[in-house]
Coordinates of C-alpha atoms in Angstrom, one line a residue:
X1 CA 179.0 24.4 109.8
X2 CA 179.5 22.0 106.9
X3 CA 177.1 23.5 103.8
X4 CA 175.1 19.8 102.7
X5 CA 173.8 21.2 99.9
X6 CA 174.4 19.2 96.7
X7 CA 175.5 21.8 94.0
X8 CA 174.6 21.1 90.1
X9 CA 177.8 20.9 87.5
X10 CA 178.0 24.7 87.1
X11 CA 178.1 25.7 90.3
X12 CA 180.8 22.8 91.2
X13 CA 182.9 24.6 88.2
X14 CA 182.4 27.8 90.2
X15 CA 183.7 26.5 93.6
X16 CA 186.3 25.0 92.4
X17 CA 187.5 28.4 90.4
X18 CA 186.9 30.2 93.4
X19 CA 188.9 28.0 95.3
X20 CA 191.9 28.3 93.1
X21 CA 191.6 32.4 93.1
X22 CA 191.3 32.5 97.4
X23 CA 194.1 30.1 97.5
X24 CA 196.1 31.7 94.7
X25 CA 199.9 31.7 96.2
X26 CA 199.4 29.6 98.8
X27 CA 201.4 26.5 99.4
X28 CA 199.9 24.9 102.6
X29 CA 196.9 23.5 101.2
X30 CA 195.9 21.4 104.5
X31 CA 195.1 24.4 106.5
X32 CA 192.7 25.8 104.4
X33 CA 190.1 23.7 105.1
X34 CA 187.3 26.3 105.6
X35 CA 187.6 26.6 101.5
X36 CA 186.9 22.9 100.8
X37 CA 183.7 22.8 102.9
X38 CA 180.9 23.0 99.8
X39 CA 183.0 20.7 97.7
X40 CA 183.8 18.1 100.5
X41 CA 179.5 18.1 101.3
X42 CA 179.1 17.2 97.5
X43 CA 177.8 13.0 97.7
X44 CA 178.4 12.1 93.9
X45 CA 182.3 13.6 93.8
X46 CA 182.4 11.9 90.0
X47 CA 181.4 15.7 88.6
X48 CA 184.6 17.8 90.9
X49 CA 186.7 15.2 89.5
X50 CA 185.6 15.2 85.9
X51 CA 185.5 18.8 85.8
X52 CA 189.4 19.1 87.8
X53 CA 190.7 16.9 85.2
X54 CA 189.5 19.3 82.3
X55 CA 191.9 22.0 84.0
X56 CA 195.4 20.0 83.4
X57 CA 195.7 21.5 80.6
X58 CA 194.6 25.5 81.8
X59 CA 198.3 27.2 81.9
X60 CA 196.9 29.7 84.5
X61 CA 196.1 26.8 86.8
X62 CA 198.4 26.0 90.2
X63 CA 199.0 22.5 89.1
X64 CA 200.3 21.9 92.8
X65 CA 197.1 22.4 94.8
X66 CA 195.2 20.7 91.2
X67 CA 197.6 18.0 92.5
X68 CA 196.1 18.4 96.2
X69 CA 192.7 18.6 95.2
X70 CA 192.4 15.3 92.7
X71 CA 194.2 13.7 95.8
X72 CA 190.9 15.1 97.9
X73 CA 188.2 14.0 95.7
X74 CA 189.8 10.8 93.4
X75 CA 190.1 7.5 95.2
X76 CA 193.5 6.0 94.6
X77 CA 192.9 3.2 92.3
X78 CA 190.5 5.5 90.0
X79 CA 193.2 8.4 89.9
X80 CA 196.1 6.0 88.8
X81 CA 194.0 4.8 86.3
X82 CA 193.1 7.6 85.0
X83 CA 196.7 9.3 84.9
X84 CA 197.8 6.4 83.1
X85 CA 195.6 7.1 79.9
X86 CA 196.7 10.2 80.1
X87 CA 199.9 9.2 79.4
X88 CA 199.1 6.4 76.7
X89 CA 197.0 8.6 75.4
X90 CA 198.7 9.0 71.9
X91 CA 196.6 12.6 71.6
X92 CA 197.3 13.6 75.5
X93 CA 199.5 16.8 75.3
X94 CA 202.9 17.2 76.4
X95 CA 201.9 19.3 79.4
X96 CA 199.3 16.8 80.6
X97 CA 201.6 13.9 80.1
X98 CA 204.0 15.2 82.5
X99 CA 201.7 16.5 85.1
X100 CA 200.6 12.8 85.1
X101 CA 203.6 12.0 85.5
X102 CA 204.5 14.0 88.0
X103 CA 201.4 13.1 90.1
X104 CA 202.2 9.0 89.7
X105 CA 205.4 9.8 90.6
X106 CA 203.9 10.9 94.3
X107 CA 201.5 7.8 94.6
X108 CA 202.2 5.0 92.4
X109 CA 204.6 2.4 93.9
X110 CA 204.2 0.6 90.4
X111 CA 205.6 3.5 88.5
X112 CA 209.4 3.6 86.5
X113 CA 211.0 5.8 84.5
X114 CA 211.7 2.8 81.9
X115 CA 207.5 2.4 81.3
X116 CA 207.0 5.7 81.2
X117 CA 209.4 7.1 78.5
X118 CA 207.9 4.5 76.1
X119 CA 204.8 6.7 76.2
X120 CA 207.4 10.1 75.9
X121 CA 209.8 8.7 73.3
X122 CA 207.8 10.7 70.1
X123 CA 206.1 13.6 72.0
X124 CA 205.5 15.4 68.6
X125 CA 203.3 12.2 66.9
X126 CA 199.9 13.7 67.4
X127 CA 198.6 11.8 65.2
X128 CA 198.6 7.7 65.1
X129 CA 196.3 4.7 64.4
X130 CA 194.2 5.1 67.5
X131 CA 193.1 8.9 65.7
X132 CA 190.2 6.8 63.8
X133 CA 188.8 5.0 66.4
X134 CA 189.0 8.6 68.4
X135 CA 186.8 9.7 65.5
X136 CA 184.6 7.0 65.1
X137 CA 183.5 6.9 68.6
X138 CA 183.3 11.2 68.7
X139 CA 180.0 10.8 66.3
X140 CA 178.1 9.2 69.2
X141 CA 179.7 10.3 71.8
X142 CA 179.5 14.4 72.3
X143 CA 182.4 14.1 75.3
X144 CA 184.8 12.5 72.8
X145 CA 184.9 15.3 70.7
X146 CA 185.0 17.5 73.8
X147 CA 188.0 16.1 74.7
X148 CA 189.6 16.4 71.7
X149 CA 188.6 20.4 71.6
X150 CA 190.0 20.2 74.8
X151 CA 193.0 18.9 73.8
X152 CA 193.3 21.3 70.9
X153 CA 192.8 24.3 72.9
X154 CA 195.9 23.2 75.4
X155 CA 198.1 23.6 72.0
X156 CA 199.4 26.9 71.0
X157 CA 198.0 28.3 67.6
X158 CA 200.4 26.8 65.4
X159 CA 200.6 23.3 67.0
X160 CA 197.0 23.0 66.3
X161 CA 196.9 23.9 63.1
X162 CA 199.2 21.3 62.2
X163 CA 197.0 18.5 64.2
X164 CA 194.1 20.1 62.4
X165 CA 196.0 19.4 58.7
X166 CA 196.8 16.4 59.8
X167 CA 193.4 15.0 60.4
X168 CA 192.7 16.6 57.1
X169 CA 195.4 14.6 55.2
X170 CA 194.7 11.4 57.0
X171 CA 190.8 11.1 56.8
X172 CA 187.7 12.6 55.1
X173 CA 184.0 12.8 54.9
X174 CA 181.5 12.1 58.1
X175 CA 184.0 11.1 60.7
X176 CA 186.4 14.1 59.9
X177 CA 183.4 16.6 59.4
X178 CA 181.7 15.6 62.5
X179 CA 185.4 16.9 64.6
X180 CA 186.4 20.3 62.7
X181 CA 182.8 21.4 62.3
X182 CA 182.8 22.5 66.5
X183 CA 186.5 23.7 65.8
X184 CA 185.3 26.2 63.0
X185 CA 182.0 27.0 64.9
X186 CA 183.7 28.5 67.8
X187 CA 186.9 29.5 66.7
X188 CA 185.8 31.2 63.5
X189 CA 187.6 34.4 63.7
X190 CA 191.0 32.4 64.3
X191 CA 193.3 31.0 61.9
X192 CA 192.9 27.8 63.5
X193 CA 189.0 28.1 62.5
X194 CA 189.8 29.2 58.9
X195 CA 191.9 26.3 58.5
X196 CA 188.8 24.3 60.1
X197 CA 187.0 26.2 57.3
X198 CA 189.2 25.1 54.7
X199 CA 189.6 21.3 55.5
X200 CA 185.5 21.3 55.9
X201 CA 185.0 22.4 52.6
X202 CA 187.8 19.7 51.0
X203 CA 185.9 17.1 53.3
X204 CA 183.6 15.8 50.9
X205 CA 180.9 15.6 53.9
X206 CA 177.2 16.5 54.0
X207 CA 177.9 17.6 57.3
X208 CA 180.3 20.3 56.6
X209 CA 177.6 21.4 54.0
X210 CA 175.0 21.4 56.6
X211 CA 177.1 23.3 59.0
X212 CA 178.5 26.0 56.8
X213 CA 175.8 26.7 55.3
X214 CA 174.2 27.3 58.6
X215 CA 176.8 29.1 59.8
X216 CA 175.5 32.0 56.9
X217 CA 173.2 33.3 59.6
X218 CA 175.5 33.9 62.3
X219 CA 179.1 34.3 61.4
X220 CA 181.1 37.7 61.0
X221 CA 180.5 39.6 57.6
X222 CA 184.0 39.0 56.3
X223 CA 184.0 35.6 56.7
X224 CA 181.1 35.1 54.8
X225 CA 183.0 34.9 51.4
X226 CA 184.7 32.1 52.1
X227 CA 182.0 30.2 53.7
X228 CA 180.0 30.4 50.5
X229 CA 183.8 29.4 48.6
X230 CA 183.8 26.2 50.8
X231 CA 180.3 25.7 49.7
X232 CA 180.9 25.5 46.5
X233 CA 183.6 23.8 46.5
X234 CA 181.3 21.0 48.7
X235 CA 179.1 21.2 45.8
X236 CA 181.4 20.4 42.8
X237 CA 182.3 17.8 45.0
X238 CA 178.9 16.7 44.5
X239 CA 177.5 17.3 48.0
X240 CA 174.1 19.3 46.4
X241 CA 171.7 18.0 49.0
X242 CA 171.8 18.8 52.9
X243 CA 170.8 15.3 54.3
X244 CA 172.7 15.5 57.4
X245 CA 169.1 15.1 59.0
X246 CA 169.0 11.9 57.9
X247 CA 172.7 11.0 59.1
X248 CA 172.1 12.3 62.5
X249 CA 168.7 10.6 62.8
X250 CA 170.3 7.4 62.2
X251 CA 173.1 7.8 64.8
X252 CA 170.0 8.7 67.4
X253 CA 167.8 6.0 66.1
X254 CA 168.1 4.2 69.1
X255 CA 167.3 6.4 71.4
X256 CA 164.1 9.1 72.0
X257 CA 163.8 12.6 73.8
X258 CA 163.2 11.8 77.8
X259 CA 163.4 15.5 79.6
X260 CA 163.3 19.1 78.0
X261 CA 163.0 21.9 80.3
X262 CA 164.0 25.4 80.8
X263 CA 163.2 28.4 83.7
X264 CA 162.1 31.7 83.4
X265 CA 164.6 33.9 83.1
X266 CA 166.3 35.7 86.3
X267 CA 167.2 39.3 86.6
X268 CA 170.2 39.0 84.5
X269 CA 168.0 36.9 81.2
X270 CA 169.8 33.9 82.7
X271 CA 168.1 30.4 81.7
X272 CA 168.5 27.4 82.8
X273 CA 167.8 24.4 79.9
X274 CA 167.9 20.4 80.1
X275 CA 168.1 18.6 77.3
X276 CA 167.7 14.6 77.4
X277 CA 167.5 11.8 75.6
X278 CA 167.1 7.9 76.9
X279 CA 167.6 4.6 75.0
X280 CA 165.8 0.9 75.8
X281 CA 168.1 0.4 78.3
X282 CA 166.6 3.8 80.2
X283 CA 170.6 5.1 80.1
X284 CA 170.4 8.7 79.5
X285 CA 172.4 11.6 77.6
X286 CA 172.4 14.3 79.6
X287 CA 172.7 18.1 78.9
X288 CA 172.4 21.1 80.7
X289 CA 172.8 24.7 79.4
X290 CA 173.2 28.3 80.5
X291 CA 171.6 30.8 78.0
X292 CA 170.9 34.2 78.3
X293 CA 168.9 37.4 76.6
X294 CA 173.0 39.1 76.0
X295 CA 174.9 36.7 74.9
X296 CA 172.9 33.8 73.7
X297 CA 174.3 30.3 75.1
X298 CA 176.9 30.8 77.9
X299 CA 178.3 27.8 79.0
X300 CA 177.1 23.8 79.0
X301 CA 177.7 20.8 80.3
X302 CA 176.8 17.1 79.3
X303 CA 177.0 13.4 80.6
X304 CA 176.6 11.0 77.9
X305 CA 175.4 7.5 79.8
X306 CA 174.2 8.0 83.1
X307 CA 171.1 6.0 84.9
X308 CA 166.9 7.6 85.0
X309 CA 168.5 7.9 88.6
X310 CA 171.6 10.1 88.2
X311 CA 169.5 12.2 85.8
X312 CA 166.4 13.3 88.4
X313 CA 168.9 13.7 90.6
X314 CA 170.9 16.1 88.8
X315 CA 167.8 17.9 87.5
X316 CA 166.6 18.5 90.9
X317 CA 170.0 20.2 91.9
X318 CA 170.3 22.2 88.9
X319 CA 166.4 23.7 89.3
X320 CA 167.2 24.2 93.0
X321 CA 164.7 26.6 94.1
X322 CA 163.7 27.6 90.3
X323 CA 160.6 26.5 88.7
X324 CA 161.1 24.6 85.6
X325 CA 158.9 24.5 82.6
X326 CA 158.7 21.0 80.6
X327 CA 158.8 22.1 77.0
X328 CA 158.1 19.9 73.7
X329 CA 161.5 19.7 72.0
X330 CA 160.9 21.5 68.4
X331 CA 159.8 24.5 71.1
X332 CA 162.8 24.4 73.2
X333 CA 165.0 23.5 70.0
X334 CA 163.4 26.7 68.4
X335 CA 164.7 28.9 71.7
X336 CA 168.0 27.5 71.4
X337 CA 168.7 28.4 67.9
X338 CA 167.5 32.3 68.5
X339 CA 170.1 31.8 71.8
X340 CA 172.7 30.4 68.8
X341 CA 172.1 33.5 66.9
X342 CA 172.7 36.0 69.9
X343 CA 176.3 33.8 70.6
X344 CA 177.3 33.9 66.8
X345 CA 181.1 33.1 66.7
X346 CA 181.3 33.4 70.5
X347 CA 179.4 30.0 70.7
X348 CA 181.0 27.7 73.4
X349 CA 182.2 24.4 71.6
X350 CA 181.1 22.0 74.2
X351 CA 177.5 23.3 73.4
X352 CA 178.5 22.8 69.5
X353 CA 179.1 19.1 70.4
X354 CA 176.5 18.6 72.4
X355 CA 173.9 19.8 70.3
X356 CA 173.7 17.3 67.9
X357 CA 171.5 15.5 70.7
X358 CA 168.8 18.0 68.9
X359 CA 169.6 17.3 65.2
X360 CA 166.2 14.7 64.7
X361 CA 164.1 16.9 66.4
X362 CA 162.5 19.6 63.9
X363 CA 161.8 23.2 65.6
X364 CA 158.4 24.2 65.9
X365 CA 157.0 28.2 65.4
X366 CA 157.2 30.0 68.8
X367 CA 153.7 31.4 68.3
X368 CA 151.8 33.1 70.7
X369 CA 148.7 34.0 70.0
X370 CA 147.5 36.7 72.8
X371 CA 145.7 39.7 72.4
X372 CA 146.1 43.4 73.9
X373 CA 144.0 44.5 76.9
X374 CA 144.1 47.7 78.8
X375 CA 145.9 46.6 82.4
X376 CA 143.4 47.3 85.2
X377 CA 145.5 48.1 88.5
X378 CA 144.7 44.5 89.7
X379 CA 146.3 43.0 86.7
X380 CA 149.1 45.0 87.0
X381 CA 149.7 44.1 90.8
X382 CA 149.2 40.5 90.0
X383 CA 151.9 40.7 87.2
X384 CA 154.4 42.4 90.4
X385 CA 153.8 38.8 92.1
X386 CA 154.0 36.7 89.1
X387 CA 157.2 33.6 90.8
X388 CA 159.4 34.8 88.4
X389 CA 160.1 38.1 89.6
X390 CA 161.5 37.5 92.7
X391 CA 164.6 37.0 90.5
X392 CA 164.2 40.3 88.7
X393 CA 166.1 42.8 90.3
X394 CA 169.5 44.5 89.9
X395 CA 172.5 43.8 92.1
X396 CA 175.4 46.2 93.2
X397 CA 177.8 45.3 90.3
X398 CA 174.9 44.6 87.3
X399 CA 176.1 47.9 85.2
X400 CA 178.2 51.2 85.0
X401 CA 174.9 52.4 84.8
X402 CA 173.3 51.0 88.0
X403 CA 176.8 51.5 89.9
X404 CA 176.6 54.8 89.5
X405 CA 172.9 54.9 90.5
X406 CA 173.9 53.5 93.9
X407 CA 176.5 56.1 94.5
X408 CA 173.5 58.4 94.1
X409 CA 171.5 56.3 96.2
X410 CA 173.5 56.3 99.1
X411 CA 173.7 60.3 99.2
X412 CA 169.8 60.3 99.0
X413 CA 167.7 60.3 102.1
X414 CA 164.7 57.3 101.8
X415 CA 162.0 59.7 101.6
X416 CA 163.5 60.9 98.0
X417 CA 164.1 57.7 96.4
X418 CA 161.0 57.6 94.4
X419 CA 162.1 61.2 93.1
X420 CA 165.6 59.5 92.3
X421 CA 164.5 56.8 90.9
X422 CA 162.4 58.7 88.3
X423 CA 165.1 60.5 87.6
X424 CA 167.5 58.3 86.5
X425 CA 165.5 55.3 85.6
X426 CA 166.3 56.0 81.6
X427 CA 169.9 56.1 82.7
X428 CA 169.8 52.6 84.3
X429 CA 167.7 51.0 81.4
X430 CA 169.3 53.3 78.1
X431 CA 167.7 52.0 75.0
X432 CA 169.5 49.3 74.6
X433 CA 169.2 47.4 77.9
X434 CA 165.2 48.8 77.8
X435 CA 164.8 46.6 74.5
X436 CA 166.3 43.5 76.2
X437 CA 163.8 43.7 79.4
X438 CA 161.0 44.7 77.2
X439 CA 162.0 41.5 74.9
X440 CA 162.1 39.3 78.3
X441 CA 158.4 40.1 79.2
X442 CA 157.7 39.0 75.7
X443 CA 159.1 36.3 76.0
X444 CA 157.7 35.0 79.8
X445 CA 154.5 36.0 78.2
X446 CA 155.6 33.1 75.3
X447 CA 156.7 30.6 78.1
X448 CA 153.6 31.1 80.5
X449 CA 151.0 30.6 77.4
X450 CA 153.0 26.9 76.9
X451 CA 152.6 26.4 80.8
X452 CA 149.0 26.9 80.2
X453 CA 148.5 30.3 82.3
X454 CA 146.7 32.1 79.5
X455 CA 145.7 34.7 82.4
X456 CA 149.3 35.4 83.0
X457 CA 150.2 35.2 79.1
X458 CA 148.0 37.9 78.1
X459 CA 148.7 40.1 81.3
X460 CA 152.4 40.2 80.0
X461 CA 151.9 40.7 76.2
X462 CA 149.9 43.8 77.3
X463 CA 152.7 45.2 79.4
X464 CA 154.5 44.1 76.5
X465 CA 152.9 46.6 74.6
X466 CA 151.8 49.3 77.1
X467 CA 155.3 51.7 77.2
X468 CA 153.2 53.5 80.3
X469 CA 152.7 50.4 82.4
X470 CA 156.3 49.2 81.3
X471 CA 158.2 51.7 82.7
X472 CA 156.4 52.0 86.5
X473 CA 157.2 47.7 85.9
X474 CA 160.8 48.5 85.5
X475 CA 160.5 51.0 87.9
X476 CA 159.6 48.5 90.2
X477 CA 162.6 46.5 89.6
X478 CA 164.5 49.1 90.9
X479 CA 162.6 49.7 93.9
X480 CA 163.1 45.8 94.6
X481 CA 166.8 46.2 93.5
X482 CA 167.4 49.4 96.0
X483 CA 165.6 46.7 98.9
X484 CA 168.1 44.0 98.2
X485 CA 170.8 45.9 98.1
X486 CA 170.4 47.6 101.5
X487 CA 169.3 44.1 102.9
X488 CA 173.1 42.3 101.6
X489 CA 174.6 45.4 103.0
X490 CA 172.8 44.5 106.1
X491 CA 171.3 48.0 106.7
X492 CA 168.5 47.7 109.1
X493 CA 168.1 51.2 109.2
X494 CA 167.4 51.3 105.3
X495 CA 166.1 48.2 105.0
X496 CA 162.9 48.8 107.7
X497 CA 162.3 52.5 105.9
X498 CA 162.3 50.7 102.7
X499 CA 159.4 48.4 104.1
X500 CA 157.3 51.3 105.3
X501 CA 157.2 53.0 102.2
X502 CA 157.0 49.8 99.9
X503 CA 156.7 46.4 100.7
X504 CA 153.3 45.3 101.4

C-alpha cells in the first residue's frame, strides 16, 4: 500500500538517506520499488529534487542510483536545464561538472563534446566576473550563500582556502563579509575558518565586527585571541561602531515577520521552529529549524520566495500531529540564540545564512513570572496528561544508560518493575542528563505561560522546583518508556500486564 502522506523537508532528507543506505551496492535500481513508495506519494516533488541536487557534490554518495533517482523525480526539460548551470556555472566544482555531464550525456540529444569543453577548458578558475554578482545577490538571498558553502565544502581543505583568498583579494567590505562570516561561524576550529577569520578582520566590514564580536560568547577558548586580534584590527580600520542592525534592516525593509512558531519539546528536547517573513507581494521566506536541549540548533532548511500557499502547506506537514505554539519574534529570536550558544562552533552553516531573516527583530526577556505551590496529587496527575508528554518517553537506543536498563528489564518479571525502576532510575538520568529534563520542564513551564495556560505554567515551575515530585515525574517516563518499548516489540504478553498495573 502506497504511504500518501506528504512528508515535510526533513523527513524527505531522511528518505532519501535511507534509501541510499538499503540500496547501498545495488545496481538494479528498477526492482526496488518497495523503497521509493514515501518519496513517489510526495505531490510537490520540487523539495526531493532540490535536496538530491545538494548531494552531487557528497563523495560517499552512489552517483549512479543519484542518477536514477533525479531521472524519477526531475521532469526532463527541468533536469537539462538545470545540469546545464551546472556546468556554466563558473563556481560549479569539477566533480559536479562531470556528473552533469555524465547525466546529459544519457538524455540530451542536444549535447556535444565541442560545447561542453568550453565550459571544462580552465577547470581551476574559481574565481571570474560572475563571483560579484554571486555575492551581490547572496545578501538577499540566504540560498545563494548556501550554495556557495555548499560548493566550498565539495573542495578539499586546501582548494578552499585558496577560493577563500581569493574572494579576499578580489573584494571587500559588506558583500565579502556577508559570505565568509557563515564560513568562519561553522568551521571555526578549521584552517579554512581561521583563514575566514583572518580575511574578516582585513574586510573593512561592520558585519565582520558584528559577527566576531558575537562569536566571543560561543567560540573555543583558544580561538578567542585572535578573534579579539581581528577586532582590533576592524577597529583601526575605523569600524568602532556595530551598525550591522541598521544594514540588515535595510536589506529586510521590504518585507515584515508573517509566521513564528515552535513545539514543545519531544522526549529527546527536539523542537520544531518556523521562521517567516512575507513582502507586499504576500511571497514568503521560509525557514524551518530543528533545535534541541543537547546540542542547540541541529539542522535547517529554508525556501526563499514561495507563495502564502506553499507556506501553510508546508507548515501543516512539518507540525504533523504536533501542536505548535505561535510565538512573538524577539521571544522566539531569544530561544534561538540560547539554542546558538548550546551549538557553539558546531553550528550548521545553512542556519548561519538563514538567520539573518532575524537580524531587525530585537530579542525580548524570556520572563516567567510563576510562583511555587505545593503539588496536590490532582495537580500532579494533570501535569502526567499535559499533550506534550505523550512524546516524552525513552526508546530502545536513547542511551548506554537506558540500553543497559532494558537488558535488565527483560530479565525482570512485570510484577518487579517498579522495584527496578527505583533502582536504576539515577543510572538512567546521572546528573547530567537529570539537569537537561529538569531544564525542559522549565522551560514548557516558559512556553505554556506564552500560550496563556497559566494553570499549566505554574503546575510545572513547581515540579520545576519540587526534587520529590520530579523524580516519581521522571519515573514516570520510564514507566511510559518500558510500555512503548514492549508495545514496538509487539509483546502482547508484556504489553497487557503493563496495562493492569499502570495505564489507567
Amino acid at each position: 500500500m502506497t504511504d500518501k502522506l506528504d512528508l515535510n523537508p526533513f523527513e524527505i532528507k531522511a528518505e532519501i538517506a535511507n534509501i541510499f543506505q538499503k540500496l547501498n551496492g545495488v545496481k538494479d535500481f528498477e526492482n526496488y520499488e518497495i523503497h521509493y513508495r514515501k518519496l513517489d506519494s510526495q505531490n510537490d516533488k520540487s523539495v526531493i529534487v532540490k535536496l538530491l541536487f545538494k548531494e552531487i557534490n557528497n563523495n560517499g554518495m552512489n552517483k549512479e542510483l543519484l542518477k536514477f533517482l533525479l531521472l524519477r523525480y526531475c521532469s526532463h526539460d527541468a533536469l537539462v536545464e538545470r545540469l546545464w548551470n551546472i556546468i556554466k556555472n563558473n563556481m560549479s566544482s569539477n566533480q559536479s561538472k562531470i556528473f552533469a555531464l555524465d547525466l546529459l550525456r544519457d538524455i540530451d540529444t542536444n549535447w556535444t563534446y565541442d560545447e561542453c569543453d568550453r565550459y571544462l577548458d580552465n577547470p581551476d578558475e574559481l574565481v571570474n566576473s560572475d563571483t560579484k554578482k554571486i555575492l551581490n545577490n547572496a545578501i538577499a538571498n540566504p540560498e545563494v550563500q548556501i550554495d556557495f558553502l555548499d560548493f566550498l565544502h565539495s573542495l578539499p581543505e586546501k582548494d578552499q582556502i585558496i577560493l577563500l583568498q581569493s574572494l579576499g583579494e578580489d573584494y571587500s567590505e559588506n558583500e565579502l563579509a556577508n559570505m565568509v562570516i557563515p564560513v568562519f561561524l561553522s568551521m571555526s576550529d578549521t584552517e579554512t575558518g581561521k583563514k575566514a577569520l583572518e580575511i574578516l578582520g582585513n574586510s573593512k566590514s561592520p558585519l565582520a565586527y558584528h559577527a566576531l564580536k558575537n562569536s566571543l560568547n560561543f567560540i573555543d577558548e583558544n580561538l578567542i585571541p585572535s578573534v579579539k586580534k581581528n577586532l582590533s584590527i576592524l577597529k583601526l580600520s575605523g569600524i568602532r561602531e556595530d551598525n550591522s542592525h541598521e544594514f540588515y534592516r535595510n536589506i529586510l525593509k521590504d518585507t515584515k515577520p508573517y509566521k513564528f512558531c515552535i513545539t514543545y519539546p519531544d522526549g529527546h528536547g527536539n523542537q520544531a521552529v518556523i521562521v517567516s517573513r512575507i513582502n507586499e507581494y504576500g511571497r514568503i521566506q521560509f525557514v524551518a529549524i530543528v533545535i534541541d536541549d543537547y546540542k542547540g540548533v541541529r539542522d535547517c532548511f529554508g525556501f526563499n520566495d514561495i507563495s502564502q500557499f506553499e507556506c501553510n502547506a508546508i507548515i501543516e506537514r512539518f507540525y504533523r500531529g504536533q501542536r505548535a505554539l505561535e510565538l512573538k519574534p524577539g521571544i522566539l529570536k531569544s530561544i534561538l540564540q540560547n539554542s546558538e550558544k548550546l551549538s557553539g562552533k558546531h553550528m550548521p552553516y545553512e542556519y548561519v545564512c538563514w538567520k539573518n531573516l532575524l537580524a531587525d527583530i530585537e530579542p525580548e526577556e524570556l520572563n516567567l513570572n510563576c510562583k511555587i505551590h505545593q503539588l496536590s496529587k490532582k495537580d500532579f496527575e494533570n501535569i502526567l496528561q499535559y499533550d506534550f508528554t505523550d512524546f516524552w518517553f525513552l526508546n530502545s537506543s536513547y542511551s548506554d544508560e537506558f540500553e543497559e536498563f532494558i537488558k535488565i528489564l527483560n530479565k525482570t518479571a512485570p510484577e518487579d518493575y517498579e522495584k527496578i525502576i527505583d533502582e536504576n532510575l539515577e543510572k538512567v538520568f546521572y546528573d547530567e542528563e537529570y539537569k537537561i529534563w529538569t531544564e525542559r520542564i522549565l522551560h514548557v513551564s516558559l512556553l505554556k505561560h506564552l500560550a496563556g495556560e497559566e494553570t499549566a505554567a505554574q503546575n510545572l515551575y513547581s515540579l520545576y522546583n519540587d526534587k520529590e515530585l520530579t523524580r516519581e515525574f521522571l519515573k514516570n517516563i520510564i514507566r511510559k518508556s518500558i510500555y512503548e518499548y514492549y508495545f514496538a516489540q509487539n509483546n502482547a504478553e508484556k504489553v497487557s500486564a503493563i496495562e493492569k498495573m499502570w495505564v489507567k
